[in-house]
Amino acid sequence: MKTISLSEHEVRAAVSMREAIDAVRRGFAGLARGEFEMPTRTALRDGRFLVMSAHHRPTRSAMVKTLSVNFDRAPAITGTVVWSTLDRLDHLIADAGAVTTLRTGAAVGVATDLLAAPDADRLTLIGTGGQAPDQVRAVHTVRPLRRLTVVGTTEERARSLADTLRAELDGTEIRVGTDPASAVGDAHIVCCATSATSPLFPASALPAQVHVNAIGAFRPTMRELPDELLADSTVIIDELGAVLEESGEIIHALRAGALSQDDLTELGTALTSAPAGHGKRTVFKSVGVAMQDWTIARLLADKFLG
């Protein structure tokens, strides 16, 4: 029996964003087929401590992730991911922060590839925390960017992230700002990765055709998008049970009558059948589900356990 333990650097070195996107895409398709046993995650102290688990029936393998979330420290997400299978004694343990940001970015890559216009090449990123870089990497993987606008709470934070990403985005024009509403006006794609508790911009600030990813709000008390945007968009979610339990945007829009559950299409379903749209705007709302962590853990297990 052996146990492999992987650091953040080792996770990053082992799995490319393209590999992660392809694996998460297969995972969402498998979720739609009923391949996963996946309880709703346990959230303690209003989401500051999280426990997530997923069992993949065809491979008799499972993943359990435990983490803590504190936006007042860096990194905000710390913890462990443990992968195991009934068919062998070996285990793999990986840094939860790296797995979480990678799989969240990958889900955005899958959704953006499906929903954004084929020629979309202008991204506005709102948020400069630990999730933000992989949002850009994922979008750039499926829609090579001609322009990136980074919006932070301060220009210094936005510029710092822009400088970090510059080396990875050769030939991309990079701008920075502090006002989300003015920064989304001519975007083709918008990524929201914040801890906001109220909408970041009005729906009227967006162009008529745009794809919006929202991954920051993962508790009912958090909210990045306005009801008006959700009411006027094709809305794709990661998993119905999860968003009804945890997504502040979806819960608020349902209570306000801006949405009904029939308006929500899970990403796994949308990958095989085009969702019915309300207009030219599309939204992907994700709170993150354990299947995504399993897909990255499975990639790592294949590479390190053989």
Tab-separated table of C-alpha atoms in Angstrom:
chain	number	residue	atom	x	y	z
A	1	MET	CA	0.000	0.000	0.000
A	2	LYS	CA	1.243	3.492	-0.816
A	3	THR	CA	-0.049	6.991	-0.258
A	4	ILE	CA	1.012	9.753	-2.627
A	5	SER	CA	0.781	13.315	-1.290
A	6	LEU	CA	0.866	16.179	-3.809
A	7	SER	CA	1.559	19.853	-3.131
A	8	GLU	CA	-0.033	22.770	-4.955
A	9	HIS	CA	3.003	22.991	-7.255
A	10	GLU	CA	2.876	19.280	-8.055
A	11	VAL	CA	-0.839	19.422	-8.885
A	12	ARG	CA	-0.276	22.389	-11.181
A	13	ALA	CA	2.682	20.761	-12.904
A	14	ALA	CA	0.799	17.509	-13.488
A	15	VAL	CA	-2.507	18.771	-14.953
A	16	SER	CA	-2.842	21.299	-17.753
A	17	MET	CA	-5.946	23.437	-18.106
A	18	ARG	CA	-6.814	21.659	-21.349
A	19	GLU	CA	-6.653	18.284	-19.587
A	20	ALA	CA	-8.765	19.634	-16.734
A	21	ILE	CA	-11.425	21.019	-19.089
A	22	ASP	CA	-11.668	17.752	-21.015
A	23	ALA	CA	-11.906	15.737	-17.780
A	24	VAL	CA	-14.540	18.012	-16.237
A	25	ARG	CA	-16.554	17.911	-19.469
A	26	ARG	CA	-16.596	14.098	-19.278
A	27	GLY	CA	-17.520	14.382	-15.605
A	28	PHE	CA	-20.562	16.571	-16.283
A	29	ALA	CA	-21.708	14.161	-18.984
A	30	GLY	CA	-21.307	11.295	-16.510
A	31	LEU	CA	-23.220	13.220	-13.859
A	32	ALA	CA	-26.121	13.624	-16.300
A	33	ARG	CA	-26.051	9.861	-16.930
A	34	GLY	CA	-26.338	9.144	-13.215
A	35	GLU	CA	-22.821	7.748	-12.800
A	36	PHE	CA	-22.109	9.628	-9.556
A	37	GLU	CA	-23.300	9.259	-6.016
A	38	MET	CA	-22.869	12.818	-4.760
A	39	PRO	CA	-24.412	14.119	-1.537
A	40	THR	CA	-24.905	17.838	-1.080
A	41	ARG	CA	-21.801	19.185	0.603
A	42	THR	CA	-21.630	19.826	4.309
A	43	ALA	CA	-21.160	23.518	5.090
A	44	LEU	CA	-20.218	24.717	8.568
A	45	ARG	CA	-19.914	28.288	9.866
A	46	ASP	CA	-21.798	29.622	6.815
A	47	GLY	CA	-19.477	27.898	4.357
A	48	ARG	CA	-16.173	28.623	6.066
A	49	PHE	CA	-15.634	24.868	6.459
A	50	LEU	CA	-16.743	22.541	3.644
A	51	VAL	CA	-16.786	18.772	3.187
A	52	MET	CA	-17.542	17.341	-0.275
A	53	SER	CA	-17.639	13.765	-1.526
A	54	ALA	CA	-18.337	11.895	-4.739
A	55	HIS	CA	-18.434	8.219	-5.662
A	56	HIS	CA	-18.035	7.210	-9.313
A	57	ARG	CA	-19.950	3.977	-9.678
A	58	PRO	CA	-18.338	2.668	-12.919
A	59	THR	CA	-14.779	2.885	-11.542
A	60	ARG	CA	-15.635	2.091	-7.892
A	61	SER	CA	-13.595	5.124	-6.873
A	62	ALA	CA	-14.360	7.992	-4.527
A	63	MET	CA	-13.085	11.436	-3.560
A	64	VAL	CA	-13.481	13.297	-0.284
A	65	LYS	CA	-12.449	16.959	0.030
A	66	THR	CA	-12.234	18.941	3.234
A	67	LEU	CA	-11.313	22.606	3.211
A	68	SER	CA	-11.544	25.891	5.027
A	69	VAL	CA	-12.320	29.221	3.357
A	70	ASN	CA	-11.128	32.557	4.735
A	71	PHE	CA	-11.041	35.546	2.379
A	72	ASP	CA	-8.941	37.505	4.868
A	73	ARG	CA	-5.912	35.286	4.288
A	74	ALA	CA	-3.906	34.115	1.298
A	75	PRO	CA	-4.543	31.578	0.012
A	76	ALA	CA	-8.204	31.762	0.949
A	77	ILE	CA	-8.804	28.040	0.332
A	78	THR	CA	-6.782	25.357	2.125
A	79	GLY	CA	-7.414	21.688	2.730
A	80	THR	CA	-6.987	18.218	1.259
A	81	VAL	CA	-8.460	16.047	-1.457
A	82	VAL	CA	-8.295	12.275	-0.887
A	83	TRP	CA	-8.875	9.807	-3.746
A	84	SER	CA	-9.306	6.073	-3.245
A	85	THR	CA	-10.771	3.033	-4.981
A	86	LEU	CA	-12.184	-0.297	-3.853
A	87	ASP	CA	-9.876	-2.155	-6.235
A	88	ARG	CA	-6.531	-1.228	-4.685
A	89	LEU	CA	-4.980	-0.206	-1.390
A	90	ASP	CA	-3.246	2.938	-2.661
A	91	HIS	CA	-4.487	6.449	-1.880
A	92	LEU	CA	-3.749	9.873	-3.300
A	93	ILE	CA	-3.839	13.095	-1.262
A	94	ALA	CA	-3.690	16.448	-3.059
A	95	ASP	CA	-3.734	20.119	-2.121
A	96	ALA	CA	-7.387	21.191	-2.087
A	97	GLY	CA	-6.689	24.794	-3.035
A	98	ALA	CA	-5.024	23.843	-6.302
A	99	VAL	CA	-7.655	21.230	-7.145
A	100	THR	CA	-10.524	23.614	-6.350
A	101	THR	CA	-9.316	26.540	-8.438
A	102	LEU	CA	-8.331	24.232	-11.312
A	103	ARG	CA	-11.646	22.376	-11.435
A	104	THR	CA	-13.654	25.591	-11.049
A	105	GLY	CA	-11.770	27.139	-13.942
A	106	ALA	CA	-12.261	23.978	-15.966
A	107	ALA	CA	-16.044	24.053	-15.448
A	108	VAL	CA	-16.064	27.641	-16.707
A	109	GLY	CA	-14.018	26.486	-19.690
A	110	VAL	CA	-16.605	23.804	-20.491
A	111	ALA	CA	-19.510	26.251	-20.178
A	112	THR	CA	-17.777	29.004	-22.131
A	113	ASP	CA	-16.879	26.609	-24.942
A	114	LEU	CA	-20.522	25.563	-25.142
A	115	LEU	CA	-22.238	28.934	-24.733
A	116	ALA	CA	-19.975	31.815	-25.814
A	117	ALA	CA	-19.950	32.988	-29.403
A	118	PRO	CA	-17.335	31.143	-31.479
A	119	ASP	CA	-15.458	34.391	-32.165
A	120	ALA	CA	-15.687	35.764	-28.595
A	121	ASP	CA	-12.296	37.204	-27.643
A	122	ARG	CA	-12.933	40.005	-25.111
A	123	LEU	CA	-13.091	38.928	-21.466
A	124	THR	CA	-13.878	41.044	-18.430
A	125	LEU	CA	-12.808	39.394	-15.189
A	126	ILE	CA	-14.313	40.762	-11.979
A	127	GLY	CA	-12.342	39.642	-8.955
A	128	THR	CA	-8.649	39.289	-8.158
A	129	GLY	CA	-8.613	36.515	-5.555
A	130	GLY	CA	-7.309	32.967	-5.701
A	131	GLN	CA	-9.961	31.736	-8.161
A	132	ALA	CA	-9.388	34.536	-10.661
A	133	PRO	CA	-6.276	33.374	-12.583
A	134	ASP	CA	-7.765	30.005	-13.519
A	135	GLN	CA	-10.908	31.715	-14.782
A	136	VAL	CA	-8.771	33.539	-17.328
A	137	ARG	CA	-6.691	30.476	-18.173
A	138	ALA	CA	-9.796	28.410	-18.814
A	139	VAL	CA	-11.509	30.987	-21.017
A	140	HIS	CA	-8.272	31.599	-22.932
A	141	THR	CA	-7.958	27.858	-23.550
A	142	VAL	CA	-11.336	27.636	-25.325
A	143	ARG	CA	-11.585	31.212	-26.671
A	144	PRO	CA	-8.126	32.729	-27.288
A	145	LEU	CA	-8.318	36.255	-25.931
A	146	ARG	CA	-7.580	39.411	-27.866
A	147	ARG	CA	-8.397	41.588	-24.845
A	148	LEU	CA	-8.631	41.059	-21.095
A	149	THR	CA	-9.972	43.603	-18.613
A	150	VAL	CA	-9.237	42.870	-14.952
A	151	VAL	CA	-11.510	44.578	-12.421
A	152	GLY	CA	-10.507	44.705	-8.767
A	153	THR	CA	-11.575	46.507	-5.638
A	154	THR	CA	-8.448	48.641	-6.086
A	155	GLU	CA	-6.394	49.426	-9.163
A	156	GLU	CA	-3.339	48.039	-7.388
A	157	ARG	CA	-4.950	44.615	-6.957
A	158	ALA	CA	-6.162	44.583	-10.546
A	159	ARG	CA	-2.753	45.586	-11.874
A	160	SER	CA	-0.986	42.967	-9.766
A	161	LEU	CA	-3.129	40.175	-11.217
A	162	ALA	CA	-2.774	41.594	-14.727
A	163	ASP	CA	1.002	41.540	-14.366
A	164	THR	CA	0.856	37.926	-13.161
A	165	LEU	CA	-1.176	36.851	-16.195
A	166	ARG	CA	0.688	38.896	-18.784
A	167	ALA	CA	3.365	36.285	-19.432
A	168	GLU	CA	0.691	33.669	-20.158
A	169	LEU	CA	-1.274	35.895	-22.546
A	170	ASP	CA	1.247	36.859	-25.175
A	171	GLY	CA	-0.383	39.169	-27.707
A	172	THR	CA	-3.428	39.905	-25.517
A	173	GLU	CA	-4.227	43.522	-24.690
A	174	ILE	CA	-4.681	43.786	-20.914
A	175	ARG	CA	-6.558	46.594	-19.183
A	176	VAL	CA	-7.361	47.194	-15.518
A	177	GLY	CA	-10.181	48.961	-13.718
A	178	THR	CA	-12.227	49.229	-10.551
A	179	ASP	CA	-15.775	49.768	-11.876
A	180	PRO	CA	-17.514	46.540	-12.985
A	181	ALA	CA	-20.429	48.290	-14.690
A	182	SER	CA	-18.234	50.270	-17.078
A	183	ALA	CA	-15.911	47.314	-17.709
A	184	VAL	CA	-18.580	44.909	-18.988
A	185	GLY	CA	-20.114	47.218	-21.588
A	186	ASP	CA	-18.398	45.730	-24.635
A	187	ALA	CA	-17.303	42.351	-23.263
A	188	HIS	CA	-18.000	39.116	-25.100
A	189	ILE	CA	-17.451	37.071	-21.935
A	190	VAL	CA	-17.676	38.104	-18.270
A	191	CYS	CA	-16.300	36.076	-15.368
A	192	CYS	CA	-17.374	36.925	-11.826
A	193	ALA	CA	-15.146	35.519	-9.082
A	194	THR	CA	-15.874	37.594	-5.986
A	195	SER	CA	-17.279	37.243	-2.491
A	196	ALA	CA	-19.991	39.837	-3.219
A	197	THR	CA	-23.287	39.844	-1.355
A	198	SER	CA	-25.097	42.091	-3.847
A	199	PRO	CA	-25.061	42.267	-7.678
A	200	LEU	CA	-21.827	43.532	-9.205
A	201	PHE	CA	-23.489	45.418	-12.083
A	202	PRO	CA	-26.976	46.080	-13.493
A	203	ALA	CA	-28.169	43.963	-16.401
A	204	SER	CA	-28.402	47.138	-18.486
A	205	ALA	CA	-24.611	47.529	-18.343
A	206	LEU	CA	-24.096	44.396	-20.445
A	207	PRO	CA	-24.158	44.190	-24.239
A	208	ALA	CA	-27.106	42.507	-25.944
A	209	GLN	CA	-25.066	39.370	-26.619
A	210	VAL	CA	-22.707	38.165	-23.905
A	211	HIS	CA	-21.840	35.053	-21.931
A	212	VAL	CA	-21.496	35.446	-18.143
A	213	ASN	CA	-19.850	32.975	-15.765
A	214	ALA	CA	-20.529	33.433	-12.043
A	215	ILE	CA	-18.565	31.232	-9.637
A	216	GLY	CA	-17.843	33.450	-6.640
A	217	ALA	CA	-21.098	33.216	-4.677
A	218	PHE	CA	-21.325	29.756	-3.127
A	219	ARG	CA	-23.659	30.457	-0.189
A	220	PRO	CA	-27.259	31.749	0.020
A	221	THR	CA	-25.937	34.948	1.621
A	222	MET	CA	-23.768	35.739	-1.431
A	223	ARG	CA	-24.861	37.144	-4.789
A	224	GLU	CA	-23.030	38.438	-7.879
A	225	LEU	CA	-25.747	38.706	-10.557
A	226	PRO	CA	-28.993	40.727	-10.740
A	227	ASP	CA	-32.407	39.091	-11.141
A	228	GLU	CA	-32.971	41.011	-14.392
A	229	LEU	CA	-29.999	39.325	-16.049
A	230	LEU	CA	-31.125	35.848	-15.021
A	231	ALA	CA	-34.679	36.547	-16.187
A	232	ASP	CA	-33.464	37.594	-19.647
A	233	SER	CA	-30.836	34.885	-20.199
A	234	THR	CA	-30.424	31.225	-20.914
A	235	VAL	CA	-29.319	29.971	-17.494
A	236	ILE	CA	-27.079	26.920	-17.175
A	237	ILE	CA	-26.170	25.565	-13.737
A	238	ASP	CA	-23.779	22.924	-12.494
A	239	GLU	CA	-26.307	20.842	-10.521
A	240	LEU	CA	-29.885	21.614	-9.537
A	241	GLY	CA	-29.808	20.400	-5.949
A	242	ALA	CA	-26.605	22.296	-5.258
A	243	VAL	CA	-27.761	25.672	-6.603
A	244	LEU	CA	-31.161	25.439	-4.907
A	245	GLU	CA	-29.347	24.884	-1.625
A	246	GLU	CA	-26.417	27.286	-2.018
A	247	SER	CA	-26.660	29.815	-4.856
A	248	GLY	CA	-27.712	33.233	-3.589
A	249	GLU	CA	-28.453	34.431	-7.135
A	250	ILE	CA	-30.701	31.515	-8.029
A	251	ILE	CA	-32.498	31.470	-4.669
A	252	HIS	CA	-33.148	35.227	-4.852
A	253	ALA	CA	-34.376	35.098	-8.471
A	254	LEU	CA	-36.705	32.181	-7.751
A	255	ARG	CA	-38.209	33.952	-4.736
A	256	ALA	CA	-38.632	37.168	-6.740
A	257	GLY	CA	-40.378	35.331	-9.571
A	258	ALA	CA	-37.669	36.240	-12.081
A	259	LEU	CA	-36.942	32.541	-12.649
A	260	SER	CA	-38.663	29.209	-12.274
A	261	GLN	CA	-36.923	25.874	-11.846
A	262	ASP	CA	-37.931	25.032	-15.419
A	263	ASP	CA	-35.655	27.852	-16.582
A	264	LEU	CA	-32.583	26.072	-15.172
A	265	THR	CA	-30.637	23.564	-17.272
A	266	GLU	CA	-27.809	21.493	-15.838
A	267	LEU	CA	-24.542	21.698	-17.751
A	268	GLY	CA	-24.374	17.926	-18.250
A	269	THR	CA	-27.764	18.002	-19.963
A	270	ALA	CA	-26.874	21.067	-22.036
A	271	LEU	CA	-23.799	19.276	-23.403
A	272	THR	CA	-26.030	16.783	-25.201
A	273	SER	CA	-29.161	18.841	-25.925
A	274	ALA	CA	-29.295	22.533	-26.660
A	275	PRO	CA	-31.047	24.431	-23.847
A	276	ALA	CA	-34.120	26.511	-24.638
A	277	GLY	CA	-32.956	30.137	-24.680
A	278	HIS	CA	-34.651	33.373	-23.682
A	279	GLY	CA	-32.341	35.589	-25.720
A	280	LYS	CA	-28.760	36.208	-26.767
A	281	ARG	CA	-27.378	36.367	-23.243
A	282	THR	CA	-26.226	33.203	-21.515
A	283	VAL	CA	-25.275	32.630	-17.894
A	284	PHE	CA	-23.378	29.783	-16.264
A	285	LYS	CA	-23.947	29.723	-12.512
A	286	SER	CA	-21.746	27.354	-10.539
A	287	VAL	CA	-21.432	26.734	-6.816
A	288	GLY	CA	-19.025	23.854	-7.435
A	289	VAL	CA	-19.852	20.170	-7.027
A	290	ALA	CA	-17.759	17.251	-5.807
A	291	MET	CA	-17.794	15.500	-9.176
A	292	GLN	CA	-15.465	18.237	-10.460
A	293	ASP	CA	-12.951	17.512	-7.705
A	294	TRP	CA	-13.218	13.796	-8.453
A	295	THR	CA	-12.301	14.385	-12.104
A	296	ILE	CA	-9.073	16.183	-11.184
A	297	ALA	CA	-8.257	13.628	-8.490
A	298	ARG	CA	-8.806	10.855	-11.037
A	299	LEU	CA	-6.371	12.514	-13.445
A	300	LEU	CA	-3.783	12.756	-10.678
A	301	ALA	CA	-4.343	9.150	-9.598
A	302	ASP	CA	-3.857	7.946	-13.178
A	303	LYS	CA	-0.598	9.867	-13.407
A	304	PHE	CA	0.882	9.084	-9.996
A	305	LEU	CA	-0.613	5.738	-8.977
A	306	GLY	CA	-0.655	4.173	-12.437
